[in-house]
Structures are given as C-alpha cells and as structure tokens.
Short mmCIF file of C-alpha atoms and ligand atoms in Angstrom, two decimals:
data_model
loop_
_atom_site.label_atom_id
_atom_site.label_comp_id
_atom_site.label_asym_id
_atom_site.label_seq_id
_atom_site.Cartn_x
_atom_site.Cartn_y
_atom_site.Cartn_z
CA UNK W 149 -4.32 39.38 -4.42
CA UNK W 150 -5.88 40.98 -7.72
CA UNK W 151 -4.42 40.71 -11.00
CA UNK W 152 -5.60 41.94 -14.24
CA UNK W 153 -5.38 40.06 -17.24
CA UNK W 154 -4.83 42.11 -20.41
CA UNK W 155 -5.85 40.47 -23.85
CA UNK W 156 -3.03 39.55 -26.11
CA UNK W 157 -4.71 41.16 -28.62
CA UNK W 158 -1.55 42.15 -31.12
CA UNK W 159 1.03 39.50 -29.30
CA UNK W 160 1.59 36.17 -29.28
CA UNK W 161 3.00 33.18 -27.24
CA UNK W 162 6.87 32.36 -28.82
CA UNK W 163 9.88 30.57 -26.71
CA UNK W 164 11.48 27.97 -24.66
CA UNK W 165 10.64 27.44 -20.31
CA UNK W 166 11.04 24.82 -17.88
CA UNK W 167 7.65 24.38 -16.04
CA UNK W 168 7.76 23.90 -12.30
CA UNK W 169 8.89 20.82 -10.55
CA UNK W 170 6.59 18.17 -10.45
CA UNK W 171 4.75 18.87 -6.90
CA UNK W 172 3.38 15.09 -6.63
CA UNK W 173 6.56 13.87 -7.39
CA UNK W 174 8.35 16.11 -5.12
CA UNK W 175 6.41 15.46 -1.88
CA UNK W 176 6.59 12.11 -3.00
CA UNK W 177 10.07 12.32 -2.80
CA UNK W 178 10.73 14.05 1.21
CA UNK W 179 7.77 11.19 2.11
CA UNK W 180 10.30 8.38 0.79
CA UNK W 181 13.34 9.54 1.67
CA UNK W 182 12.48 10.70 5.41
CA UNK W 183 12.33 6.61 5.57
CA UNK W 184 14.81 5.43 3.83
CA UNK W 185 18.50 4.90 5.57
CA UNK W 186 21.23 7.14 4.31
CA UNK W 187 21.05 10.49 2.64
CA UNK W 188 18.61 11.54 -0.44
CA UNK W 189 20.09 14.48 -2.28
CA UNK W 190 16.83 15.77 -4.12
CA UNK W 191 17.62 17.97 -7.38
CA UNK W 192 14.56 20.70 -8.67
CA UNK W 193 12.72 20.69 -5.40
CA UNK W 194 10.04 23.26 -5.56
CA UNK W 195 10.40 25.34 -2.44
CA UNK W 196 7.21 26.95 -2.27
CA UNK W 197 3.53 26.23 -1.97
CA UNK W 198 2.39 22.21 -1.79
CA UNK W 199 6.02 20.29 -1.34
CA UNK W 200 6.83 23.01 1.17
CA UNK W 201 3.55 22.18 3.34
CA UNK W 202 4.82 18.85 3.10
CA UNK W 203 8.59 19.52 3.73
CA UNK W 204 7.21 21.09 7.09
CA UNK W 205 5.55 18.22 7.69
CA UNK W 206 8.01 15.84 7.30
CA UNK W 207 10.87 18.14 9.06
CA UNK W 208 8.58 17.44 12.28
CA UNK W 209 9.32 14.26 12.47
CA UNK W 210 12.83 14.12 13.16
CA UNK W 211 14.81 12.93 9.42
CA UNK W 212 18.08 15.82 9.34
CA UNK W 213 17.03 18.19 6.31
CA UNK W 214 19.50 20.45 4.59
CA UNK W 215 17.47 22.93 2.50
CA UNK W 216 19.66 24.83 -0.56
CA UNK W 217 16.98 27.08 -2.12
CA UNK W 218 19.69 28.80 -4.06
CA UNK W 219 20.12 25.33 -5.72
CA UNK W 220 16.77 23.74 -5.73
CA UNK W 221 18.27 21.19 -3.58
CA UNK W 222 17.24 19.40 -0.71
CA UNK W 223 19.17 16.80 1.27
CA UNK W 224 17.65 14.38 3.60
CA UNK W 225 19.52 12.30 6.17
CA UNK W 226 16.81 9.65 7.76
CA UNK W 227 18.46 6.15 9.83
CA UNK W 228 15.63 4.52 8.53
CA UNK W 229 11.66 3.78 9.07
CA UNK W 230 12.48 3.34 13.25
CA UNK W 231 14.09 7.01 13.80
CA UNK W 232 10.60 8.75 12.81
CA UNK W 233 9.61 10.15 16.00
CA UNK W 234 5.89 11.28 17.42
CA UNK W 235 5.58 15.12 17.45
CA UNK W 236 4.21 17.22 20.10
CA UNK W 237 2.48 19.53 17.41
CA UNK W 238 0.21 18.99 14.87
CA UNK W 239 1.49 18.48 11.17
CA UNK W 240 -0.07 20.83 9.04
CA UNK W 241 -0.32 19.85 5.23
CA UNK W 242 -1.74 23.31 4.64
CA UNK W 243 -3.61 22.95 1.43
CA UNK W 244 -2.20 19.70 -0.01
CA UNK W 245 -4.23 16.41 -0.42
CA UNK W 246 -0.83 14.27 -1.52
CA UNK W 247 0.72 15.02 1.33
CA UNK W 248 -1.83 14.45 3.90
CA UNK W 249 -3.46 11.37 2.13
CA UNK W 250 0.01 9.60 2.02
CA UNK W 251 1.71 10.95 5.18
CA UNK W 252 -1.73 9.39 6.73
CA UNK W 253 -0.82 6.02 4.78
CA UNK W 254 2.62 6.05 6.21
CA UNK W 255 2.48 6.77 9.35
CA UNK W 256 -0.32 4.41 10.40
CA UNK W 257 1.60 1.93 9.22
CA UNK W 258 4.61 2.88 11.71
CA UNK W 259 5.35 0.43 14.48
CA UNK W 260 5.15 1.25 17.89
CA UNK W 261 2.45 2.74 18.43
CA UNK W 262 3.60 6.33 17.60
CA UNK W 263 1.02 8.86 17.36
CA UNK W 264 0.28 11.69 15.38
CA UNK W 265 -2.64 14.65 14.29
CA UNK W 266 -2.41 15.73 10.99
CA UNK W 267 -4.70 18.90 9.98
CA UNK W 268 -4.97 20.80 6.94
CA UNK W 269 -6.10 24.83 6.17
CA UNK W 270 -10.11 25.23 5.29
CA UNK W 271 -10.38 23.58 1.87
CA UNK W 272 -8.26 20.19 2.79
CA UNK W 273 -10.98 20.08 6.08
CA UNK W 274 -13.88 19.78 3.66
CA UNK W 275 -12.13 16.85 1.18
CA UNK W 276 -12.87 13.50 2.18
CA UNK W 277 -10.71 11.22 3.93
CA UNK W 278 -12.38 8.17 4.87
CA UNK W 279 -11.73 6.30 1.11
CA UNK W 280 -7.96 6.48 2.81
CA UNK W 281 -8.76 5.54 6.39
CA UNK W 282 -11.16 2.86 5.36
CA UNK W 283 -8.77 0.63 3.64
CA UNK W 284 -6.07 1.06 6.36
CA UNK W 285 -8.50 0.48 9.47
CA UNK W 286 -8.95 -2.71 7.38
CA UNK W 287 -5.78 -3.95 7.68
CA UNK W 288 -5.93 -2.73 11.56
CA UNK W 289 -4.84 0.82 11.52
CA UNK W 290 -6.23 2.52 14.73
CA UNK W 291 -7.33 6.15 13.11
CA UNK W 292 -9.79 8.29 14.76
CA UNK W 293 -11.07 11.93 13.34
CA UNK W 294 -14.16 13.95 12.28
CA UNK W 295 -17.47 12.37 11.29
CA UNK W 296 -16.18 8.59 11.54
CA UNK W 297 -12.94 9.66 9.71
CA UNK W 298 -14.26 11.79 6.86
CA UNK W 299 -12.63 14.46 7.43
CA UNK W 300 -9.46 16.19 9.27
CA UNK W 301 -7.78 17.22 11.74
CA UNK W 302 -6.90 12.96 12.06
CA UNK W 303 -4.99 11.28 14.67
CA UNK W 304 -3.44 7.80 14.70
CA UNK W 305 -1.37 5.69 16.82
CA UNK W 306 1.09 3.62 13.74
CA UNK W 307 1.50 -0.19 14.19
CA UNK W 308 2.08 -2.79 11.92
CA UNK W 309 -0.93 -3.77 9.70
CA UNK W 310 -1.85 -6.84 8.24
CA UNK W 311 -1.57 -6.14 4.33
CA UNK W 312 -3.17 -8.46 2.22
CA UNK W 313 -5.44 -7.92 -0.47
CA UNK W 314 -7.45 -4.43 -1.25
CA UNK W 315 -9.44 -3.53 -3.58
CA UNK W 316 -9.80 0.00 -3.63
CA UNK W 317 -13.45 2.09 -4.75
CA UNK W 318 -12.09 4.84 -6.63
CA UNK W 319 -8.82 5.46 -9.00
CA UNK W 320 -7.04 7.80 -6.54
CA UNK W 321 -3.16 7.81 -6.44
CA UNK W 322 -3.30 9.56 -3.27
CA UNK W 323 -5.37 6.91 -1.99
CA UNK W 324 -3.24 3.90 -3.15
CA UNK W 325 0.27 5.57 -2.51
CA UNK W 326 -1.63 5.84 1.13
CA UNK W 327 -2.49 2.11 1.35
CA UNK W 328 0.97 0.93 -0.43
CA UNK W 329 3.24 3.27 2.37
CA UNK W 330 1.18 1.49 5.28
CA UNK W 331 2.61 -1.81 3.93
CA UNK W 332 6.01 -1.14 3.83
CA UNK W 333 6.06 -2.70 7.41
CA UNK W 334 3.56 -5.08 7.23
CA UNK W 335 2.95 -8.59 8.54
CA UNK W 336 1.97 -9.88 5.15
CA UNK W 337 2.34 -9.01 1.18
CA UNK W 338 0.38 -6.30 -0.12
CA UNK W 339 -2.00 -6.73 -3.33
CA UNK W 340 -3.67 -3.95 -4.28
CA UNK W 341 -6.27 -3.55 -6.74
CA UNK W 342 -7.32 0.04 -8.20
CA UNK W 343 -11.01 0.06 -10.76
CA UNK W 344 -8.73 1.82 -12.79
CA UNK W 345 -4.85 2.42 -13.22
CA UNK W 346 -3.99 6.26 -11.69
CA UNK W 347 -0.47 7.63 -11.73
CA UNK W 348 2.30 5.50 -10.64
CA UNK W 349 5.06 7.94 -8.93
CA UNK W 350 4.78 6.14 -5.68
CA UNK W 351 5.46 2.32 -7.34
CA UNK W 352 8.52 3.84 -9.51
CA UNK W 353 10.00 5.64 -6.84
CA UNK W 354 9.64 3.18 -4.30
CA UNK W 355 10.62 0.81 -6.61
CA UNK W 356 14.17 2.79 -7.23
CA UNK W 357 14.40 3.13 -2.72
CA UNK W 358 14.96 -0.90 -3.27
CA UNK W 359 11.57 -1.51 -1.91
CA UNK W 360 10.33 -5.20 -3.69
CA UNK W 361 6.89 -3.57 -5.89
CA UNK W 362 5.49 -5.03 -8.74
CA UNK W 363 3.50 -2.93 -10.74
CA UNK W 364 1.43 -3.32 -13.82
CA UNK W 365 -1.69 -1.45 -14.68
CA UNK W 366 -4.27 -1.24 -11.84
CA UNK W 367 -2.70 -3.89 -10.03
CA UNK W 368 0.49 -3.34 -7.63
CA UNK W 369 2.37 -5.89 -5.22
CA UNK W 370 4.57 -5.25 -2.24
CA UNK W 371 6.46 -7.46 -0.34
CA UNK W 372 7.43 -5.05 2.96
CA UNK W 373 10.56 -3.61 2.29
CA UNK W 374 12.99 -1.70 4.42
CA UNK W 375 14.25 1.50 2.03
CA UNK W 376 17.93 2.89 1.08
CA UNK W 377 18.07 6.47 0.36
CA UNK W 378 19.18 7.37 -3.17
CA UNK W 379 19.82 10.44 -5.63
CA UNK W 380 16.74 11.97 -7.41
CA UNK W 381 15.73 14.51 -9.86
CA UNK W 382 12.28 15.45 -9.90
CA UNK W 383 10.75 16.51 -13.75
CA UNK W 384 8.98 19.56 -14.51
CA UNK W 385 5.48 19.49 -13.95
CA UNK W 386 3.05 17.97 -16.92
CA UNK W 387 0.09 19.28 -14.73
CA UNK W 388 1.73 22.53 -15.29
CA UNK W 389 2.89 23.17 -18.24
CA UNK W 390 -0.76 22.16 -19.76
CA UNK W 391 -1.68 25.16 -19.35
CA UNK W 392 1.55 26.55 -21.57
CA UNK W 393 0.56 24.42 -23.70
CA UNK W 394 -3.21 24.80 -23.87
CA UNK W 395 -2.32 28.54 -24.06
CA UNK W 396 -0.06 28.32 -27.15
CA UNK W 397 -2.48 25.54 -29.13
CA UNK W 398 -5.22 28.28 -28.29
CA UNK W 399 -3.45 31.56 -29.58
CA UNK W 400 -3.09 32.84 -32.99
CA UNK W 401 1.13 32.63 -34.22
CA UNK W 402 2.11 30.65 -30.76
CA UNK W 403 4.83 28.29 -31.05
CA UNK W 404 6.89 27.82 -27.88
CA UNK W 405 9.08 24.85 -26.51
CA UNK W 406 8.76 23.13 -23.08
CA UNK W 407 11.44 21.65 -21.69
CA UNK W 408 12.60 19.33 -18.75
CA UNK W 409 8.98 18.05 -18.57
CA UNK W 410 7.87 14.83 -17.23
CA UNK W 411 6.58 12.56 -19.71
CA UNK W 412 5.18 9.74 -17.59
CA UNK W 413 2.69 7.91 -19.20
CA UNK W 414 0.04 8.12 -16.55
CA UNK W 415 0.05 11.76 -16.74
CA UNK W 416 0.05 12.04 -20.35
CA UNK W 417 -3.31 11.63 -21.62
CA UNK W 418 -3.97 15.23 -21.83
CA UNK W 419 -1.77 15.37 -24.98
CA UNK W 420 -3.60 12.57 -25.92
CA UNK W 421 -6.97 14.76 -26.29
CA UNK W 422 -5.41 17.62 -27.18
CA UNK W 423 -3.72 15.70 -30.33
CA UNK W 424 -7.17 14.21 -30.72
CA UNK W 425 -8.82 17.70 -31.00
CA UNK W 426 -6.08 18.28 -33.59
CA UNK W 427 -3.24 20.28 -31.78
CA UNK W 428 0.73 20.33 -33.32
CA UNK W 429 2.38 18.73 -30.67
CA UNK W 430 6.13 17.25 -30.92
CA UNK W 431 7.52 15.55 -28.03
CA UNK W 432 11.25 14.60 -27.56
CA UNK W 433 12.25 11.87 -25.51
CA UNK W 434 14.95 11.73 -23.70
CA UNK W 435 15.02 8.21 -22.23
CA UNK W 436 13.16 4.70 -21.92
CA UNK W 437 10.08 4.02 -18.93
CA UNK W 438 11.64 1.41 -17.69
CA UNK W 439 11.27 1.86 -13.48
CA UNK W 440 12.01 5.96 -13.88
CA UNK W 441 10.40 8.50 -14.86
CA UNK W 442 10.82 9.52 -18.35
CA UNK W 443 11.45 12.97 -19.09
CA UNK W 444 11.00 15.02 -22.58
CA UNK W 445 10.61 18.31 -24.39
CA UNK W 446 7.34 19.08 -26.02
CA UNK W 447 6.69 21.57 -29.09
CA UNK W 448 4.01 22.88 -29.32
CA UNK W 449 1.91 25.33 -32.11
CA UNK W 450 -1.60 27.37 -32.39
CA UNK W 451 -3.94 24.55 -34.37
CA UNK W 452 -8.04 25.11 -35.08
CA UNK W 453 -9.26 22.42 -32.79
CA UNK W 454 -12.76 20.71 -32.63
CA UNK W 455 -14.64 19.05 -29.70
CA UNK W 456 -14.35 15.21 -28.66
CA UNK W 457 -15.40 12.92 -26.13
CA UNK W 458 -13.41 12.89 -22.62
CA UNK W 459 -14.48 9.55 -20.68
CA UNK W 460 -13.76 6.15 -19.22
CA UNK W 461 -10.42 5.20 -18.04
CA UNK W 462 -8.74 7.85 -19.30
CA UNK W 463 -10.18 9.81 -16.81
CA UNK W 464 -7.41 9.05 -13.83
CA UNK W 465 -4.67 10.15 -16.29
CA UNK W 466 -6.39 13.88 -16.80
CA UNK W 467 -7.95 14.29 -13.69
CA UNK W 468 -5.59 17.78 -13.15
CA UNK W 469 -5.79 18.28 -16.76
CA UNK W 470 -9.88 18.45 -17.20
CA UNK W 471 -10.10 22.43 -15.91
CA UNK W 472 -7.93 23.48 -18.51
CA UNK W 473 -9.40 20.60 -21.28
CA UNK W 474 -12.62 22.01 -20.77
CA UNK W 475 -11.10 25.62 -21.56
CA UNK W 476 -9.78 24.67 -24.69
CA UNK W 477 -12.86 23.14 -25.40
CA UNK W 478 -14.85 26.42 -25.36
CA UNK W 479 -12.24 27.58 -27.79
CA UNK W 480 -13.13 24.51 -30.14
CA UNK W 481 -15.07 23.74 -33.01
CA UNK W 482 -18.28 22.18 -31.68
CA UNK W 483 -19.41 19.59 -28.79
CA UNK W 484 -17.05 18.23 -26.01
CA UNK W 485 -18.43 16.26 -23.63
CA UNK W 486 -16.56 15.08 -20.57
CA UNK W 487 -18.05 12.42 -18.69
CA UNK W 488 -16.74 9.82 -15.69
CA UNK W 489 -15.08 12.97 -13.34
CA UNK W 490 -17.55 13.53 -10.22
CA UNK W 491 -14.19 13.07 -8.58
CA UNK W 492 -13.38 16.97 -9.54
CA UNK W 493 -16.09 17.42 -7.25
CA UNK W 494 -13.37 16.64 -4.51
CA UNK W 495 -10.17 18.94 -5.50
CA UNK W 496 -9.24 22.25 -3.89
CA UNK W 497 -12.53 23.50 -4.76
CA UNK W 498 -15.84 21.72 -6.60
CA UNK W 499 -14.22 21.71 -10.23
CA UNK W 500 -17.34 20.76 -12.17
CA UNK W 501 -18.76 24.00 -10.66
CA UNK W 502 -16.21 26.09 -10.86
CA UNK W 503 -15.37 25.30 -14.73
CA UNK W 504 -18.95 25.79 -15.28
CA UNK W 505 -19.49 28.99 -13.63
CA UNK W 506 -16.26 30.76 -15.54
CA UNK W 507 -17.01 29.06 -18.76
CA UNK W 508 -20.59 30.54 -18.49
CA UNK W 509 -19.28 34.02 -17.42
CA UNK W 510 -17.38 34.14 -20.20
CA UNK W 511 -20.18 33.41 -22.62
CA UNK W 512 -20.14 29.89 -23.35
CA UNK W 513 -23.06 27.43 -23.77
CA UNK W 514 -21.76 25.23 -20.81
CA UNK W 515 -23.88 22.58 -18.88
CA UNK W 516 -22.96 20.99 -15.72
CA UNK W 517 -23.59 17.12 -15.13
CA UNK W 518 -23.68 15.38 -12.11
CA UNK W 519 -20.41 13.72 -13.25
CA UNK W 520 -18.71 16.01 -16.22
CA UNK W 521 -19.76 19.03 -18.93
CA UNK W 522 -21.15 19.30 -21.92
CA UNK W 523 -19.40 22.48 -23.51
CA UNK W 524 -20.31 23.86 -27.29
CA UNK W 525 -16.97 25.48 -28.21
CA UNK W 526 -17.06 29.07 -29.87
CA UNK W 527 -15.29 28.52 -33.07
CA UNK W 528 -11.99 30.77 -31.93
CA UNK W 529 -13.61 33.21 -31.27
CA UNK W 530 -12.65 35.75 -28.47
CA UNK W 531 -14.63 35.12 -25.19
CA UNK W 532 -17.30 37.94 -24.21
CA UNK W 533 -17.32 37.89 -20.60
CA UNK W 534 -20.59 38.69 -18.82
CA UNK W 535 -18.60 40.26 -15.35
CA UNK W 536 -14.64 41.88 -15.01
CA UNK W 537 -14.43 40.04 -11.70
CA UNK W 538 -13.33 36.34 -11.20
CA UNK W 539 -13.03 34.86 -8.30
CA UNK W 540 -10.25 31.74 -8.40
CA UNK W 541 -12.04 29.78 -5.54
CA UNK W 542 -9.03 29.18 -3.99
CA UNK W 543 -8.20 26.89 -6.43
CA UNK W 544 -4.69 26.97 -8.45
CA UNK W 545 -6.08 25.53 -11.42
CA UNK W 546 -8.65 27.99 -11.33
CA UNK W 547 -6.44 30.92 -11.22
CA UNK W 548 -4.76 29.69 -14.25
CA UNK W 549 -7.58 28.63 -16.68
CA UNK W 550 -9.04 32.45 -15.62
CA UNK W 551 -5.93 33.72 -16.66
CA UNK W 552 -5.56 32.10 -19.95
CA UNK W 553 -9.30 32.85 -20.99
CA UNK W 554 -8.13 36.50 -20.17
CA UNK W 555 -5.68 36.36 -22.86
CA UNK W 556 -8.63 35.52 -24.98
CA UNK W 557 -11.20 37.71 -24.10
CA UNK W 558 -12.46 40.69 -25.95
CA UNK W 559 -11.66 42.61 -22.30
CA UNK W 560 -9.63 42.56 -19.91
CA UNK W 561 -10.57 40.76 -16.62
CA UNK W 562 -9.41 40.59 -12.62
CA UNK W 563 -8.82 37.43 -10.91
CA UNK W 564 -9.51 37.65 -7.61
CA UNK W 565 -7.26 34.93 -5.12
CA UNK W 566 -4.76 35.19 -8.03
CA UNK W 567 -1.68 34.10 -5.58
CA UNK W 568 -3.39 30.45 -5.05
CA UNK W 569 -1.18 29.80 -8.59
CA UNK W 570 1.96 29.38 -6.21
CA UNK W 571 0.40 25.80 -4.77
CA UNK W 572 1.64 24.29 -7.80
CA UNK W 573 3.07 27.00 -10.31
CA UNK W 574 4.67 29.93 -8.42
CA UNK W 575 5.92 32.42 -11.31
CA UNK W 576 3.41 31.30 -13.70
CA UNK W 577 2.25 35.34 -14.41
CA UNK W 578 6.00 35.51 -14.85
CA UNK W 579 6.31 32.92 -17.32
CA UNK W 580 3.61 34.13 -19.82
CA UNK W 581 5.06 37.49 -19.50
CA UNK W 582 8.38 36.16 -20.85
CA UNK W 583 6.49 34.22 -23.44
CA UNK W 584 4.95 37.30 -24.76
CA UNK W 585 5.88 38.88 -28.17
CA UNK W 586 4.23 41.17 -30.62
CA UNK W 587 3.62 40.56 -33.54
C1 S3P J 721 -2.24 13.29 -6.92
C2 S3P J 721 -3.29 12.53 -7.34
C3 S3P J 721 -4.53 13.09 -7.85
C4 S3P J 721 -4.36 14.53 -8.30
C5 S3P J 721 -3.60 15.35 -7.30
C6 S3P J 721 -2.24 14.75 -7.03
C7 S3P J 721 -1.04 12.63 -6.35
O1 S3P J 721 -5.48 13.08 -6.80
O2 S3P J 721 -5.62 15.11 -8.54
O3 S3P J 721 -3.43 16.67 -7.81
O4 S3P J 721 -0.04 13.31 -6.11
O5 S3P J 721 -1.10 11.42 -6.14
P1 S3P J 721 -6.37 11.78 -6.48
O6 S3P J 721 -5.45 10.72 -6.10
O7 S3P J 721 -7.27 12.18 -5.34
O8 S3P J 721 -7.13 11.51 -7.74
#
C-alpha cells in the first residue's frame, strides 16, 4: 500500500491517545499462559499483526482459546505444560522474532520428545537463530534447521534439558526469555548471565505465573517451576508511542498526552535521551515496580533539542527506540552519535541502513558505521527530500519514522509498504490524524 504524507505545515500535534498494546508483552502473555494450569483472561490484547502470528501459533498447539475482539480480550484455558500437543503443521510466526525466538525456547524444553517446525515469512528466514539454538543445544536440546541452525524453518523434538549456568553473547530478551522458558522443566536450576541487562517482561511475568525467578540486572535465576494461570492486563506500547512522542517534541505548538503506557524501566531509556536532548516530558505514575509492570501517562511538548551521545549499556533499553532517536536527531541542534547497535543490523530489515538511506534522502549529513550513525542535525529546519518515493523495507519502524519526517518536510512524500505499521501499531495513520489541529 501507498500513502502520502502531507506536511503539517499550518497544524499542529494537540490531545490525549492510548498507544497500542504492548506486542512483546502480549505474545509474552498467550506463550505463558498456554502453560500454565487454569484459565488466563488477557485484557488489551492486540488482535492484529505480531501477537496474532503468535496467537496462531500457540492455538496449534492444543491450550482452549476464547478470542473477544470486541473486548480486546482473550481467554486461555491450558491443563498445564503436559497438555501441549505436537502439530501436524508447521507454526508460522509470520514476521515476528519474539514469538519464534521464545516459542523455540519453550518448546525444546518440553518433555517427551514432542516435535515441532516452526517457520517464519521472508524477513524472519534471513534473522539469525543460532545465538538461541546454541545455548539450548547446550543444555541438550535436539534442534536441527538451516545452515547448522542459523536460520528457519527449525524443527525440534522437546525434552528436558539440563539448565545450569549460561552466559549468553549478546543482550537479547528474545534470546534469554528463549533460554529461561526451556528451563521451566529442567533437571537442574537455571543461572543465566546476559553482557548486559535487556528487558525483563519474561522474569516479571513469569514471576506473577508463580514460577520461582530471581531477577536482578543481567543476572536471572530459575528454579523449574510448574505455572498457574492468572489475570493480566497488558500496557500500551512504549515502543509505540515514541514515535507520538518524538512527533510532538519535534513539531512547532505540539502538546499531547499519552496514556495507559507502559513505563517499565527497561524500556524507558528513550525518554532518557530524549530528556537529555532537552525535550518537556512529564510522566505520571500510576503504581510501584515491584514484580509488575508499571504503567503511566506521559506529557509531552515541542522543545529545541541538540545532539548527544547514544552508547554502552543503554543500548538494550533503546534498541526499538534508535530508528526514531536517530530521526529526532536530524531535527537537532548539532552532532549525535550512536554507537554499540550492530544488533539493528538484525531487525525486520538492516536498521543502520535503512535509517541511513532515509535520513540521507531527506537531506541530512548522515554516516553509517559498522555499529551506529553519526548524524549532524538540521537546526529545525524542514527536511528537503532528494526523491517523493520511500520505500518502508518492510519494516514497521520504518514506515513510521518516514511518516513523521513527512510531517516535516518541505513536500509531501509516498511511503511505499506503508501497511507494515500494523506489525506493531495498526491505526497509527489514524492516530496522527486525530492528533491533528490547525493552528
Ligand atoms: C523483543 C526484544 C528485542 C526487540 C524486539 C522485541 C522482545 O529484540 O528488538 O522488538 O519482545 O523480547 P532482541 O531480543 O533481539 O534484542
């Protein structure tokens, strides 16, 4: 699909939304609860692009699902980690990493010998899958797949693994939620080490299923754990609504109110650098971070902002955040230089490329580094573009940085692959409509 992106020209950005549900929370959520006995009633499931794939997934293999769209709610019924059964298809996790990275986890980790292909559409094929397999085949999974188990379709026959200790290469939630889900049935304790701390949805939530976790940092500990199903909510999506909130630092007049948004602290570091580049930023509370996730409203206002330094081990915490970082960061007073992310190289499409290339067709001194950018903001000013035609690389965090440079460009400009937004945000056009106003 095409869309055209109008400059805002004489509007602005004004008003309260909800972003989407949190997708990594969400599939986390159907992953847990298709193992854990009794029934999960999930509120603000996202029905559509990434938990969906995953949803599909997990309806496969045989925990009763009651879908309420209407609602946003979903309710699974599971008797526990035994009534998972094989299925005679493949499971297709579409586009989605989480869910294929951590469905891979569990399911290895499944006794008797239960076996399963998991497969993914053509960018998931290309992203690499051994850093998850490796670990696992460690503690005696039995996982075969393309080039040595780099890449998918994957099959595996689930037993018990050993556990033990692991110490993992790269700070990848995916990656440890894989390794921590294959332990739930283990022969031993689990001790997991990470070179630096990512998100923690899987230790919370699992924590809250009754599972024994401890979790601190980059370090997490699991005694294996049989799981109770339980009631959750799942928060609106940080990941999303940084780009509301990019959008309305960026714009002239903008002041707009998110609300319902997750506020977890290993998510959060991308109002960490935006405050850092100067940005008004409020955010509201509602709750302690004691095992949950805490939740929050976040104000937000247009700010002049200036260029910093993006590196080290904040880098886990932004990793979804850097594409639209970097956007800002053309819009900033002088250098930003981001540094530490060759993972981006990895996502739904090469990142580091892709920011590059749109930055640089819209006129921006940009360079590319084996690892990061080096971007010398413009000062404000409205982007030139070089070309009317963008293409989103398949990539939902593509299609929304193009769309928010549209807003700011002296032009207007067509994204091309425009519907790859619903992975993760699916009435995001919608929701900067509504946000609209002239002044
Ligand atoms: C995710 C972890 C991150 C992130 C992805 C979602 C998760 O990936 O980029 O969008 O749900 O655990 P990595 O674990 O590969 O860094």
């Amino acid at each position: 699909m095409k869309k055209e992106i109008l400059p805002l020209k004489n509007s602005t950005l004004r008003g309260e939304v909800c972003p989407p549900a949190d997708k990594s929370i969400a599939q986390r959520a159907v992953i847990i609860s298709s193992i854990a006995e009794g029934i999960t009633k999930i509120n603000n499931f996202p029905f559509s692009g990434d938990p969906l794939s995953t949803l599909n997934a997990v309806q496969q293999l045989g925990p009763k699902i009651t879908k309420q769209e209407s609602t946003k709610t979903l309710i699974v019924e599971s008797q526990g980690v035994n009534s998972i059964q094989e299925s005679s298809e493949i499971l297709n996790l579409d586009n989605s990493g989480t869910g294929f990275r951590l469905l891979m986890g569990l399911l290895a980790g499944l006794p008797n010998n239960k076996f399963f292909v998991l497969n993914g559409d053509s960018s998931l094929k290309k992203r690499p899958m051994k850093r998850v397999a490796e670990p696992l085949i460690e503690m005696g999974a039995q996982i075969i797949g393309r080039g040595n188990c780099s890449l998918a379709p994957i099959a595996l026959s689930g037993r018990s693994l050993k556990g033990g200790f692991i110490r993992t290469k790269i700070p990848s939630a995916q990656l440890k939620s894989a390794v921590i889900l294959s332990c739930l049935n283990a022969e031993n304790e689990l001790i997991l080490e990470e070179p630096q701390a990512s998100r923690n949805h899987t230790e919370i939530m699992l924590k809250n299923f009754g599972a024994n976790i401890k979790y601190k940092d980059n370090i997490v500990e699991l005694i294996p754990s049989k799981l109770k199903a339980r009631n959750i909510n799942i928060p609106g999506d940080i990941s999303g609504a940084a780009f509301l909130i990019a959008a309305a630092s960026l714009i002239k007049d903008s002041s707009i109110k998110i609300k319902n948004v997750g506020l977890n602290s290993s998510r959060t570091g991308f109002l960490q650098c935006l405050e850092k580049m100067g940005a008004k930023i409020k955010i509201n509370y509602s709750g302690e971070e004691d095992d949950e996730e805490l939740i929050g409203n976040i104000e937000i206002e247009y700010s002049k902002l200036k260029g910093i330094e993006i590196k080290g081990d904040i880098i886990p915490n932004v990793i979804d955040e850097i594409p639209i970082l970097a956007l800002v960061a053309a819009q900033a007073e002088g250098k930003t230089v981001i540094k530490d992310a060759k993972e981006l190289r990895v996502k739904e499409s090469d990142r580091l490329k892709a920011i590059h290339d749109l930055l640089s067709a819209l006129g921006i001194d940009v360079q590319e580094l084996e690892d990061g950018l080096i971007i010398k903001g413009n000062n404000g000013q409205l982007f030139k573009p070089k070309t009317r035609n963008f293409n989103a690389k398949h990539d939902h965090r593509i299609v929304m940085i193009t769309a928010i440079a549209g807003l700011l460009s002296e032009e207007s400009i067509e994204i091309e692959g425009a519907e790859w937004a619903d992975v993760s945000f699916p009435c995001f056009f919608e929701t900067i409509e509504a946000l609209k106003v002239n002044l």
